Tab-separated table of C-alpha atoms in Angstrom:
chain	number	residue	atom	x	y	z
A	22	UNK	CA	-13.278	-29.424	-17.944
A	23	UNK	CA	-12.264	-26.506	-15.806
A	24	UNK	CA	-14.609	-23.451	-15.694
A	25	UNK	CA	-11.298	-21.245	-15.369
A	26	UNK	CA	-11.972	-19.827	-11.625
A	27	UNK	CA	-9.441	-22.617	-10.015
A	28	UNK	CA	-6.478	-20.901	-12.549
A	29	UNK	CA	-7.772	-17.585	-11.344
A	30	UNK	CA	-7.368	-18.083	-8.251
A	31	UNK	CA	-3.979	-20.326	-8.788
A	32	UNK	CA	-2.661	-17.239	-10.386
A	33	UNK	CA	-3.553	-14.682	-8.298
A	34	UNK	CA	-1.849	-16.479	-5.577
A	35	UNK	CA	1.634	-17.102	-7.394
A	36	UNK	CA	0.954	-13.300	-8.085
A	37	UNK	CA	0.858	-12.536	-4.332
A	38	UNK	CA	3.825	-15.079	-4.279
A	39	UNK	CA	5.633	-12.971	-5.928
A	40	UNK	CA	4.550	-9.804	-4.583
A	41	UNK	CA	5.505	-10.990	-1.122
A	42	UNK	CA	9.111	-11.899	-2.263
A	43	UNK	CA	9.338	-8.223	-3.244
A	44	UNK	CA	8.315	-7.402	0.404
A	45	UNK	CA	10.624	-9.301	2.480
A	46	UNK	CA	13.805	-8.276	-0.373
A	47	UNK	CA	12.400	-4.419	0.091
A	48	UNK	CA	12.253	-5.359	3.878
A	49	UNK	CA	16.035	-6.617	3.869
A	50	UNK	CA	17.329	-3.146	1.863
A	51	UNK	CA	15.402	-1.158	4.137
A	52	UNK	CA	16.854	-2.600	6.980
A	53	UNK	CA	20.150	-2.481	5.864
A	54	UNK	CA	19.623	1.505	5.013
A	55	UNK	CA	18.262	2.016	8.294
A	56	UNK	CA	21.261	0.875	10.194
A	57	UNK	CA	23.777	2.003	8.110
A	58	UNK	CA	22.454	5.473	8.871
A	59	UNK	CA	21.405	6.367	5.290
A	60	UNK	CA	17.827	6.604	5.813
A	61	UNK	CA	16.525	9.327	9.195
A	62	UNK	CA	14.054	6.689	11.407
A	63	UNK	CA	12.522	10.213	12.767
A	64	UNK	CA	11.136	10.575	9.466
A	65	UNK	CA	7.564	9.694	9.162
A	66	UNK	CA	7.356	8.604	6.284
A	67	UNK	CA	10.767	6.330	6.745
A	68	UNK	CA	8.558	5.253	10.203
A	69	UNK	CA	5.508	4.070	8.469
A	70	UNK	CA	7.431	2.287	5.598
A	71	UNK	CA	9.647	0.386	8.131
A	72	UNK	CA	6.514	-0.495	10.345
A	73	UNK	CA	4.915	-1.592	7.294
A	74	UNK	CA	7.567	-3.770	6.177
A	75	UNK	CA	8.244	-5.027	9.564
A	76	UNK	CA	4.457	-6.243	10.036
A	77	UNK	CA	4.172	-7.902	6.477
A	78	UNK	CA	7.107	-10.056	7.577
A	79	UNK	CA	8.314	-10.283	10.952
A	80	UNK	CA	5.096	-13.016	11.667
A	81	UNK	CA	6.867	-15.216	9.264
A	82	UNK	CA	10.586	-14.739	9.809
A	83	UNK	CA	9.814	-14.914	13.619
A	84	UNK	CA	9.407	-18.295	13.647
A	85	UNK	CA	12.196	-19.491	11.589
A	86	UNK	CA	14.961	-17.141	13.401
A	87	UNK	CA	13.676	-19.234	16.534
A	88	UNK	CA	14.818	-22.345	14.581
A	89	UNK	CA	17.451	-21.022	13.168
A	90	UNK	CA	20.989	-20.954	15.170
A	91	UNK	CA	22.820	-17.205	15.916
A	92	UNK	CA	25.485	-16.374	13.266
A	93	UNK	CA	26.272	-13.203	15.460
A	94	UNK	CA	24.743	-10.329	13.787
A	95	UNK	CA	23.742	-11.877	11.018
A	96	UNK	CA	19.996	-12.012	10.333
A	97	UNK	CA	19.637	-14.779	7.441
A	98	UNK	CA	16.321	-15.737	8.164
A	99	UNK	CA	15.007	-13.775	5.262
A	100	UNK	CA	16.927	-15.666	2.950
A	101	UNK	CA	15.776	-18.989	4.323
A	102	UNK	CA	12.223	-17.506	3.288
A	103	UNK	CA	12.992	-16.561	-0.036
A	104	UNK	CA	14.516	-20.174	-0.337
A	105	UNK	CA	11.173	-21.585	1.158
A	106	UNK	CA	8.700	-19.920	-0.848
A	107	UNK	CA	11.084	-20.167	-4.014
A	108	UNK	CA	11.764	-23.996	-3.288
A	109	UNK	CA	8.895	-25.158	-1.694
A	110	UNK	CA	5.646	-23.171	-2.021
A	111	UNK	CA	5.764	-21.899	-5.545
A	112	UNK	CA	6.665	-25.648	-7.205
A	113	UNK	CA	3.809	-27.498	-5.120
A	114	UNK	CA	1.154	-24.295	-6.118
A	115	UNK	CA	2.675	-24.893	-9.794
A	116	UNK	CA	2.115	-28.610	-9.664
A	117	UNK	CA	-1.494	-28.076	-8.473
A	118	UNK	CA	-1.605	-25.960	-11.258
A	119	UNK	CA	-0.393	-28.695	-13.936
A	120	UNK	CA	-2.612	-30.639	-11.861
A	121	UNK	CA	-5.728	-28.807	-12.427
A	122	UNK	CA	-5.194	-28.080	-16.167
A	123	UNK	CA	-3.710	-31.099	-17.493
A	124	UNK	CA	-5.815	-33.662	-14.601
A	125	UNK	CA	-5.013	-35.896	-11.734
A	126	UNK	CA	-4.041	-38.595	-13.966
A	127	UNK	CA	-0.230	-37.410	-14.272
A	128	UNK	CA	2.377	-38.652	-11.589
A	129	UNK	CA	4.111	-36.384	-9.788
């Protein structure tokens, strides 16, 4: 039987999951704000949160708005990665999951 560290650790990750979903939909609001003029980018504190936002996701949106064809000046590669992670990475960490409890005898 399982010593309970592998669902630790299974559940911190769909934890950071998570949290990381809340990044890149606080990333999309802010950058909507930002252009729309409602937030002041020579505000420091409106600097730092942007550049914070911007480096938690632009390494992973990068790459698929290079795969991705233009729709103008529509950016929707951050709802291709909410569709990724929501569709792809959080079943297969939730089957490992099942997986790990339950035991490699079920089918997937």
């Amino acid at each position: 039987m399982l010593n309970g560290k592998p669902l630790v650790l299974l559940s911190l990750i769909l934890t950071l999951i998570t949290f990381y979903k809340w990044i890149v939909i606080l990333y999309c609001v802010f950058s909507f704000l930002y252009a729309f003029g409602t937030l002041d980018g020579r505000s420091p504190i409106v600097f730092q949160i942007g550049r914070f936002l911007a480096r938690m996701t632009e390494p992973v949106l990068t790459p698929i708005r290079n795969i991705l064809p233009r729709f103008g000046n529509v950016d929707i590669s951050p709802i291709v990665l909410l569709l990724l992670i929501q569709y792809v990475v959080v079943p297969l960490v939730v089957r490992l999951y099942i997986w790990l409890v339950i035991g490699p005898r079920v089918s997937f």
